[in-house]
Coordinates of C-alpha atoms (C1' of nucleotides) in Angstrom, one line a residue:
Chain B
M1 CA -1.5 -5.1 -60.4
D2 CA 1.8 -5.0 -58.6
L3 CA 2.0 -4.5 -54.9
K4 CA 5.1 -2.4 -54.7
R5 CA 3.4 -0.4 -52.0
K6 CA 0.2 -0.4 -50.2
I7 CA -2.5 1.4 -52.1
S8 CA -4.3 3.9 -49.9
I9 CA -8.0 3.5 -49.1
A10 CA -8.6 7.0 -50.6
V11 CA -7.5 5.7 -54.0
I12 CA -9.6 2.5 -53.6
R13 CA -12.7 4.5 -52.8
R14 CA -12.3 6.5 -56.0
L15 CA -12.2 3.5 -58.2
P16 CA -16.0 2.8 -58.3
R17 CA -16.4 6.5 -59.3
Y18 CA -14.0 6.1 -62.2
Y19 CA -15.8 2.9 -63.1
R20 CA -19.1 4.8 -63.3
Y21 CA -17.7 7.6 -65.5
L22 CA -16.1 5.2 -67.8
S23 CA -19.3 3.3 -68.1
D24 CA -21.1 6.5 -69.1
L25 CA -18.4 7.2 -71.7
L26 CA -18.9 3.8 -73.2
K27 CA -22.6 4.4 -73.4
L28 CA -21.8 7.6 -75.3
D29 CA -19.6 5.7 -77.7
I30 CA -16.5 7.6 -76.7
T31 CA -13.6 5.3 -77.3
R32 CA -10.6 7.3 -76.0
I33 CA -10.2 10.0 -73.4
S34 CA -7.3 11.9 -71.9
S35 CA -6.7 12.3 -68.2
K36 CA -7.3 16.0 -68.8
E37 CA -10.7 15.6 -70.3
L38 CA -11.8 12.9 -67.8
A39 CA -10.6 15.2 -65.0
A40 CA -12.8 18.0 -66.3
R41 CA -15.8 15.7 -66.4
M42 CA -15.2 14.4 -62.9
D43 CA -14.2 17.7 -61.3
I44 CA -10.8 16.5 -60.2
T45 CA -7.2 17.0 -61.4
A46 CA -5.7 15.1 -64.3
S47 CA -2.7 14.5 -62.1
Q48 CA -4.9 12.6 -59.6
I49 CA -6.3 10.4 -62.3
R50 CA -2.9 9.5 -63.6
Q51 CA -1.5 8.9 -60.1
D52 CA -4.5 6.8 -59.1
L53 CA -4.3 4.6 -62.2
N54 CA -0.6 4.1 -62.0
C55 CA -1.0 2.4 -58.7
F56 CA -2.3 -0.5 -60.7
G57 CA -0.5 -0.2 -64.0
G58 CA 0.1 1.8 -67.0
F59 CA -3.2 1.7 -68.9
G60 CA -2.6 4.7 -71.1
Q61 CA -0.5 5.6 -74.0
Q62 CA 1.5 8.8 -74.4
G63 CA 0.1 11.1 -77.0
Y64 CA -3.1 9.2 -77.1
G65 CA -4.7 9.0 -73.7
Y66 CA -6.7 6.1 -72.4
N67 CA -8.8 3.6 -74.3
V68 CA -12.1 3.8 -72.5
E69 CA -13.2 0.2 -72.9
L70 CA -9.8 -1.1 -71.9
L71 CA -9.6 1.1 -68.8
F72 CA -13.2 0.3 -67.9
N73 CA -12.4 -3.4 -68.0
E74 CA -9.1 -3.0 -66.1
I75 CA -10.8 -1.1 -63.3
G76 CA -13.5 -3.7 -63.3
K77 CA -10.9 -6.4 -62.8
I78 CA -9.3 -4.5 -60.0
L79 CA -12.7 -4.1 -58.3
G80 CA -13.5 -7.7 -58.9
V81 CA -16.7 -7.3 -61.0
D82 CA -15.9 -10.7 -62.5
S83 CA -15.4 -12.3 -59.2
G84 CA -18.9 -13.5 -58.9
F85 CA -19.4 -12.9 -55.2
N86 CA -22.3 -14.8 -53.7
T87 CA -24.4 -12.6 -51.4
I88 CA -27.3 -13.2 -49.1
I89 CA -29.6 -10.6 -47.6
I90 CA -30.5 -10.9 -43.9
G91 CA -33.7 -8.9 -43.2
A92 CA -36.3 -8.7 -45.9
G93 CA -37.9 -5.4 -44.8
N94 CA -38.1 -2.5 -47.1
M95 CA -34.3 -1.9 -47.2
G96 CA -33.6 -5.6 -47.8
Q97 CA -36.1 -5.7 -50.6
A98 CA -34.8 -2.5 -52.1
L99 CA -31.4 -4.0 -52.3
A100 CA -32.7 -7.3 -53.6
N101 CA -34.5 -5.6 -56.4
Y102 CA -31.6 -3.4 -57.3
G103 CA -30.3 -4.7 -60.6
N104 CA -27.0 -2.9 -60.6
F105 CA -25.3 -5.2 -58.1
E106 CA -25.5 -8.2 -60.4
K107 CA -23.8 -6.2 -63.1
R108 CA -21.0 -5.4 -60.7
G109 CA -20.3 -9.0 -59.8
F110 CA -22.6 -9.6 -56.8
R111 CA -25.0 -12.4 -57.2
L112 CA -27.9 -12.7 -54.7
V113 CA -28.3 -16.3 -53.7
G114 CA -30.5 -16.1 -50.6
I115 CA -32.8 -13.9 -48.6
F116 CA -33.7 -14.5 -44.9
D117 CA -36.1 -13.1 -42.4
V118 CA -37.6 -14.0 -39.1
N119 CA -41.1 -12.8 -39.9
P120 CA -43.4 -15.7 -40.9
Q121 CA -45.6 -13.3 -42.8
I122 CA -42.7 -12.7 -45.2
V123 CA -41.0 -16.0 -45.2
G124 CA -42.0 -17.9 -48.4
K125 CA -42.6 -14.9 -50.5
R126 CA -40.5 -14.5 -53.6
I127 CA -38.3 -11.6 -54.6
K128 CA -36.6 -12.0 -58.0
D129 CA -36.8 -15.7 -58.2
I130 CA -35.6 -16.1 -54.7
Q131 CA -37.9 -17.5 -52.0
I132 CA -37.4 -15.8 -48.7
M133 CA -36.2 -18.3 -46.1
H134 CA -36.5 -18.4 -42.4
F135 CA -33.5 -17.2 -40.6
D136 CA -33.5 -20.4 -38.6
S137 CA -32.4 -22.3 -41.7
I138 CA -29.3 -20.1 -42.4
D139 CA -26.8 -22.5 -40.8
E140 CA -27.9 -25.2 -43.1
F141 CA -28.0 -22.9 -46.1
I142 CA -24.4 -21.6 -45.6
K143 CA -23.2 -25.2 -45.1
N144 CA -24.6 -26.1 -48.5
N145 CA -23.9 -23.0 -50.5
R146 CA -20.9 -20.8 -50.9
V147 CA -21.7 -17.4 -49.5
D148 CA -19.1 -14.7 -49.6
I149 CA -21.0 -11.6 -48.3
A150 CA -24.0 -11.1 -46.0
I151 CA -25.9 -7.9 -46.3
L152 CA -27.4 -7.0 -43.0
T153 CA -30.6 -5.0 -43.2
I154 CA -31.9 -5.8 -39.8
P155 CA -33.0 -3.9 -36.7
Y156 CA -30.3 -2.1 -34.8
N157 CA -30.4 -4.3 -31.7
A158 CA -30.2 -7.5 -33.7
T159 CA -27.2 -6.5 -35.7
P160 CA -24.2 -7.4 -33.4
A161 CA -25.5 -10.9 -32.7
V162 CA -26.4 -11.7 -36.3
A163 CA -23.1 -10.3 -37.5
E164 CA -21.2 -12.4 -35.1
K165 CA -23.2 -15.5 -36.2
M166 CA -22.3 -14.7 -39.8
A167 CA -18.7 -14.5 -39.0
R168 CA -18.7 -17.7 -37.1
L169 CA -20.4 -19.4 -40.0
G170 CA -17.5 -18.4 -42.2
I171 CA -18.8 -15.4 -44.1
K172 CA -16.0 -13.3 -45.3
G173 CA -17.6 -9.9 -45.8
L174 CA -20.4 -8.0 -44.1
W175 CA -22.3 -5.0 -45.6
N176 CA -24.0 -3.4 -42.6
F177 CA -26.8 -1.0 -42.8
S178 CA -27.4 -0.4 -39.1
P179 CA -26.1 3.0 -37.8
M180 CA -23.3 1.5 -35.9
D181 CA -19.6 0.7 -36.5
L182 CA -19.6 -3.0 -36.5
K183 CA -16.5 -4.5 -35.1
L184 CA -15.9 -8.2 -34.6
P185 CA -13.2 -10.4 -33.1
Y186 CA -13.1 -12.3 -36.3
D187 CA -11.2 -11.4 -39.4
V188 CA -14.3 -10.7 -41.4
I189 CA -14.3 -7.6 -43.6
I190 CA -17.0 -5.1 -42.8
E191 CA -18.2 -2.2 -44.8
N192 CA -20.7 0.0 -42.9
V193 CA -23.2 2.2 -44.7
H194 CA -24.2 5.2 -42.6
L195 CA -27.2 6.7 -44.2
S196 CA -28.1 9.1 -41.5
D197 CA -24.5 10.3 -41.3
S198 CA -24.8 11.3 -44.9
L199 CA -28.1 13.1 -44.3
M200 CA -26.7 14.9 -41.3
V201 CA -23.8 16.2 -43.4
L202 CA -26.4 17.6 -45.8
G203 CA -28.2 19.2 -42.9
Y204 CA -24.9 20.8 -41.7
K205 CA -24.2 22.2 -45.2
L206 CA -27.7 23.6 -45.4
N207 CA -27.3 25.3 -42.0
Q208 CA -24.0 26.7 -43.0
K209 CA -25.4 28.2 -46.1
Y210 CA -28.7 29.6 -44.8
R211 CA -27.7 30.2 -41.2
R212 CA -31.0 28.7 -40.2
Q213 CA -29.7 27.3 -36.8
A214 CA -32.9 26.8 -34.7
Chain L
M1 CA -18.9 28.3 -33.5
D2 CA -16.4 30.8 -34.7
L3 CA -15.4 30.9 -38.4
K4 CA -11.8 31.9 -38.0
R5 CA -11.0 29.4 -40.7
K6 CA -12.9 27.0 -43.0
I7 CA -13.6 23.7 -41.4
S8 CA -12.6 20.9 -43.6
I9 CA -15.1 18.4 -44.9
A10 CA -13.1 15.6 -43.4
V11 CA -13.9 17.1 -39.9
I12 CA -17.6 17.6 -40.8
R13 CA -18.0 14.0 -42.0
R14 CA -16.7 12.8 -38.6
L15 CA -19.2 14.7 -36.6
P16 CA -22.1 12.3 -37.1
R17 CA -19.8 9.5 -35.9
Y18 CA -19.0 11.4 -32.7
Y19 CA -22.7 12.1 -32.3
R20 CA -23.4 8.3 -32.5
Y21 CA -20.7 7.4 -30.0
L22 CA -21.8 10.1 -27.5
S23 CA -25.4 8.9 -27.9
D24 CA -24.2 5.4 -26.9
L25 CA -22.3 6.7 -23.9
L26 CA -25.4 8.6 -22.8
K27 CA -27.4 5.4 -23.0
L28 CA -24.8 3.7 -20.8
D29 CA -25.2 6.5 -18.3
I30 CA -21.6 7.6 -18.7
T31 CA -21.5 11.3 -17.8
R32 CA -17.9 12.2 -18.5
I33 CA -15.2 11.0 -20.9
S34 CA -11.7 12.0 -21.8
S35 CA -10.5 12.3 -25.3
K36 CA -8.2 9.4 -24.6
E37 CA -11.0 7.0 -23.7
L38 CA -13.3 8.1 -26.5
A39 CA -10.4 7.7 -28.9
A40 CA -9.9 4.2 -27.7
R41 CA -13.6 3.4 -28.3
M42 CA -13.6 5.0 -31.7
D43 CA -10.3 3.7 -32.9
I44 CA -8.8 7.1 -33.6
T45 CA -6.3 9.3 -31.8
A46 CA -7.2 11.5 -28.9
S47 CA -5.4 14.3 -30.7
Q48 CA -7.8 14.1 -33.6
I49 CA -10.8 14.3 -31.3
R50 CA -9.4 17.4 -29.6
Q51 CA -8.5 19.0 -32.8
D52 CA -11.9 18.3 -34.4
L53 CA -13.8 19.6 -31.4
N54 CA -11.7 22.7 -31.1
C55 CA -12.8 23.7 -34.6
F56 CA -16.1 24.6 -33.0
G57 CA -15.2 25.6 -29.5
G58 CA -13.7 24.4 -26.2
F59 CA -16.2 21.9 -24.9
G60 CA -13.9 20.2 -22.4
Q61 CA -12.3 21.0 -19.2
Q62 CA -8.6 20.5 -18.3
G63 CA -8.2 17.6 -15.8
Y64 CA -11.8 16.5 -16.3
G65 CA -12.4 15.7 -19.9
Y66 CA -15.8 16.2 -21.6
N67 CA -19.2 16.1 -20.2
V68 CA -21.0 13.6 -22.4
E69 CA -24.4 15.2 -22.4
L70 CA -23.1 18.7 -23.0
L71 CA -20.8 17.5 -25.9
F72 CA -23.7 15.5 -27.4
N73 CA -25.9 18.5 -27.4
E74 CA -23.2 20.8 -28.8
I75 CA -22.5 18.5 -31.7
G76 CA -26.2 18.1 -32.2
K77 CA -26.4 21.9 -32.5
I78 CA -23.5 22.0 -34.9
L79 CA -25.2 19.4 -37.1
G80 CA -28.6 21.1 -36.8
V81 CA -30.6 18.3 -35.2
D82 CA -32.8 21.0 -33.8
S83 CA -33.3 22.7 -37.1
G84 CA -36.4 20.9 -38.0
F85 CA -35.7 20.3 -41.7
N86 CA -38.8 19.5 -43.7
T87 CA -38.2 16.7 -46.1
I88 CA -40.1 15.0 -48.9
I89 CA -39.5 11.6 -50.5
I90 CA -39.8 11.4 -54.3
G91 CA -40.2 7.8 -55.3
A92 CA -42.1 5.5 -53.0
G93 CA -40.5 2.2 -54.1
N94 CA -38.8 0.0 -51.6
M95 CA -36.0 2.4 -51.0
G96 CA -38.3 5.3 -50.5
Q97 CA -40.5 3.3 -48.2
A98 CA -37.5 2.1 -46.3
L99 CA -36.3 5.6 -45.7
A100 CA -39.9 6.8 -44.8
N101 CA -40.1 4.1 -42.1
Y102 CA -36.7 4.8 -40.7
G103 CA -37.4 6.4 -37.4
N104 CA -33.9 7.7 -36.8
F105 CA -34.2 10.6 -39.2
E106 CA -36.9 12.3 -37.1
K107 CA -34.6 12.1 -34.0
R108 CA -31.9 13.8 -36.0
G109 CA -34.0 16.8 -37.1
F110 CA -35.5 15.6 -40.3
R111 CA -39.3 15.6 -40.5
L112 CA -41.0 13.8 -43.3
V113 CA -43.8 16.0 -44.7
G114 CA -44.6 14.4 -48.0
I115 CA -44.2 11.3 -50.2
F116 CA -44.6 11.3 -54.0
D117 CA -44.8 8.8 -56.7
V118 CA -46.0 8.4 -60.3
N119 CA -47.5 5.0 -59.9
P120 CA -51.3 5.1 -59.5
Q121 CA -51.1 1.8 -57.7
I122 CA -49.1 3.4 -54.9
V123 CA -50.6 6.9 -54.8
G124 CA -53.1 7.2 -52.0
K125 CA -51.5 4.6 -49.7
R126 CA -50.3 5.7 -46.3
I127 CA -46.9 5.4 -44.9
K128 CA -46.5 6.7 -41.3
D129 CA -49.5 8.9 -41.4
I130 CA -48.5 10.3 -44.7
Q131 CA -50.6 9.7 -47.8
I132 CA -48.6 9.1 -50.9
M133 CA -49.3 11.9 -53.4
H134 CA -49.0 11.9 -57.1
F135 CA -45.9 13.5 -58.4
D136 CA -48.1 15.8 -60.6
S137 CA -49.2 17.6 -57.5
I138 CA -45.7 18.4 -56.2
D139 CA -45.6 22.0 -57.5
E140 CA -48.7 22.8 -55.6
F141 CA -47.4 21.1 -52.5
I142 CA -44.1 22.9 -52.5
K143 CA -45.9 26.2 -53.0
N144 CA -48.0 25.6 -49.9
N145 CA -45.5 23.9 -47.6
R146 CA -42.0 24.7 -46.6
V147 CA -39.8 21.9 -48.0
D148 CA -36.1 22.0 -47.3
I149 CA -34.8 18.7 -48.6
A150 CA -36.0 16.3 -51.3
I151 CA -34.9 12.7 -51.0
L152 CA -34.6 11.2 -54.5
T153 CA -35.3 7.5 -54.6
I154 CA -36.3 7.3 -58.2
P155 CA -35.0 5.4 -61.2
Y156 CA -31.7 6.4 -62.6
N157 CA -33.0 7.9 -65.9
A158 CA -35.6 10.0 -64.1
T159 CA -33.1 11.5 -61.6
P160 CA -31.6 14.4 -63.5
A161 CA -34.9 15.9 -64.7
V162 CA -36.6 15.5 -61.3
A163 CA -33.6 17.0 -59.5
E164 CA -33.6 20.0 -61.8
K165 CA -37.3 20.4 -61.2
M166 CA -36.8 20.3 -57.4
A167 CA -34.1 22.9 -57.7
R168 CA -36.3 25.2 -59.8
L169 CA -39.1 24.8 -57.2
G170 CA -36.7 26.2 -54.6
I171 CA -35.7 23.1 -52.7
K172 CA -32.4 23.8 -50.9
G173 CA -31.0 20.3 -50.6
L174 CA -31.1 17.0 -52.4
W175 CA -30.3 13.6 -51.1
N176 CA -29.7 11.5 -54.1
F177 CA -29.8 7.7 -54.2
S178 CA -29.2 7.1 -57.9
P179 CA -25.7 6.0 -58.8
M180 CA -24.6 9.2 -60.4
D181 CA -23.0 12.4 -59.3
L182 CA -25.8 14.9 -59.6
K183 CA -24.6 18.3 -60.6
L184 CA -27.0 21.2 -61.3
P185 CA -26.7 24.7 -62.5
Y186 CA -28.4 25.9 -59.4
D187 CA -27.0 26.5 -56.0
V188 CA -28.8 23.6 -54.4
I189 CA -26.7 21.4 -52.0
I190 CA -26.5 17.8 -53.1
E191 CA -25.4 14.8 -51.1
N192 CA -25.1 11.7 -53.1
V193 CA -25.4 8.2 -51.6
H194 CA -23.4 5.6 -53.6
L195 CA -24.5 2.3 -52.3
S196 CA -22.8 0.2 -55.1
D197 CA -19.6 2.1 -54.6
S198 CA -19.6 1.0 -51.0
L199 CA -20.3 -2.6 -52.0
M200 CA -17.6 -2.6 -54.6
V201 CA -15.0 -1.4 -52.1
L202 CA -16.0 -4.4 -49.9
G203 CA -15.5 -6.6 -53.0
Y204 CA -12.1 -5.1 -53.6
K205 CA -11.1 -5.8 -50.0
L206 CA -12.3 -9.4 -50.2
N207 CA -10.3 -9.9 -53.3
Q208 CA -7.2 -8.4 -51.8
K209 CA -7.5 -10.7 -48.8
Y210 CA -8.4 -13.9 -50.5
R211 CA -6.8 -13.4 -53.9
R212 CA -9.9 -14.8 -55.5
Q213 CA -9.7 -12.8 -58.7
A214 CA -11.8 -14.7 -61.2
Chain D
dT1 C1' -1.9 20.9 -3.9
dA2 C1' -0.8 17.1 -7.3
dG3 C1' -2.7 14.7 -11.1
dA4 C1' -5.2 14.7 -15.1
dT5 C1' -6.4 16.3 -19.3
dT6 C1' -7.5 20.0 -22.1
dG7 C1' -6.5 23.5 -25.9
dT8 C1' -3.2 24.7 -29.1
dT9 C1' 1.2 25.0 -31.4
dA10 C1' 4.7 22.5 -33.7
dA11 C1' 6.2 18.3 -36.2
dT12 C1' 5.2 14.7 -39.1
dC13 C1' 3.0 12.2 -42.4
dG14 C1' 0.5 11.3 -46.4
dA15 C1' -2.2 12.8 -50.2
dT16 C1' -2.7 15.9 -53.9
dT17 C1' -0.8 18.8 -57.4
dA18 C1' 2.8 20.4 -60.5
dA19 C1' 6.3 19.6 -63.6
dC20 C1' 8.7 17.4 -67.1
dA21 C1' 11.3 13.8 -69.5
dA22 C1' 9.8 9.8 -72.0
dT23 C1' 7.4 8.2 -75.8
dC24 C1' 3.5 7.2 -78.7
Chain H
dT1 C1' 8.3 14.4 -87.6
dA2 C1' 5.7 17.5 -84.3
dG3 C1' 2.1 17.5 -81.0
dA4 C1' 0.0 15.4 -77.4
dT5 C1' -0.2 13.1 -73.3
dT6 C1' 1.4 9.7 -70.5
dG7 C1' 4.1 7.8 -66.4
dT8 C1' 6.7 9.4 -62.7
dT9 C1' 9.5 12.3 -59.8
dA10 C1' 9.5 16.4 -57.1
dA11 C1' 7.0 20.2 -54.7
dT12 C1' 3.2 21.6 -52.2
dC13 C1' -0.5 21.4 -49.5
dG14 C1' -3.4 19.8 -45.9
dA15 C1' -4.5 16.6 -42.5
dT16 C1' -3.1 13.9 -38.7
dT17 C1' -0.3 13.2 -34.8
dA18 C1' 2.8 14.6 -31.1
dA19 C1' 4.1 17.5 -27.5
dC20 C1' 3.4 20.5 -23.9
dA21 C1' 2.1 24.7 -21.4
dA22 C1' -2.2 26.1 -19.3
dT23 C1' -5.5 25.1 -16.0
dC24 C1' -9.2 22.7 -13.9

DNA sequence: TAGATTGTTAATCGATTAACAATC
DNA sequence: TAGATTGTTAATCGATTAACAATC
């Protein structure tokens, strides 16, 4: 994983997709694949695959292609699936619970270590072995436990203040589900999920296709 | 909205973001804004804003800038927030319920008209005035109601078959939450949401910054 | 009017694709 | 070995940024 030059975010965002396709190939007991065939499956060019992978190293072999398991593991390493990130969920509403129950994150290196909410009706309940704690106890919790990432599934208006609090408590990464672009005067890394943006793009495409503008 | 040339998907995907920022400006009672100032707020270039907007028409005025409300409405029209898309949710687990309860979609032109599940424990319950129906009754429902978009919040393995069924029933758009790239031999428009991809990118960035590779 | 800012063309930059020598 | 396919350089394409005349 040399750092000769900065790897573009476009490449990074494709890595999880490669990871998914390689995972599928593994499940199909396919042990080797050429960039050409993988490209066909993924609907991209073989050139792009080879360029992308060579940002991180030469994982293939001339005349042979790529060993699926090896490549899967290498991309996993690049993405840090063996990093064991400790995460907490702030906001145990439907979205928070959905994410808490989603088993895939664990497989990808994200361990859920705490869930917080302000609603006394919810505090104390268990989700996946984890008892929901009151948000008031979060300072204490973070003091006593390593927490890398806070997942924010809280109401829109609460988000900026809670995010700032997380940053001040030393959290390194925020995964934000409120429809806003979080920006903080701390060097915390933020990844925003914009669900309604995605839905609106779908709406746009439908209108384009069916000219159903109201 | 002339169609002189195809508008790139990169531009389209920025539109909801413009829409959000303009909505914020409206709430702040700001009535006009220059591309320069909006650019500063959004952390992009003024050039990009003017280029993007001029794909759809000249909404500004030399020497003045853009009228916030007018621009907001125009982008809304482009995105079809007044199209009144009828949507159904398939899968009333936590994710399905989270989306059902999320008020923002309605504001953006997406009306929820049905929720379906296969779990008899859940069928019959109400979410937001809508009684959860059994998935078996979906053919009937779609026959009797216009449904534009199906939101798929169902288990991974169930997704391809359900998606195909939706396409065969004439649904025009699918919003898929399973971590796979849905592809169907129908001309249905699909928008995939890849939550774990987003989380993995966050993980990558954290590793880059803190060199904490396990 | 003078100043500001757009709409739009031209220049630049970066990302994608093509090509091919290296090599398994 | 011959065939296949990579890694990598070069060419192309598209997207972003800069510049500026038009004009409010």
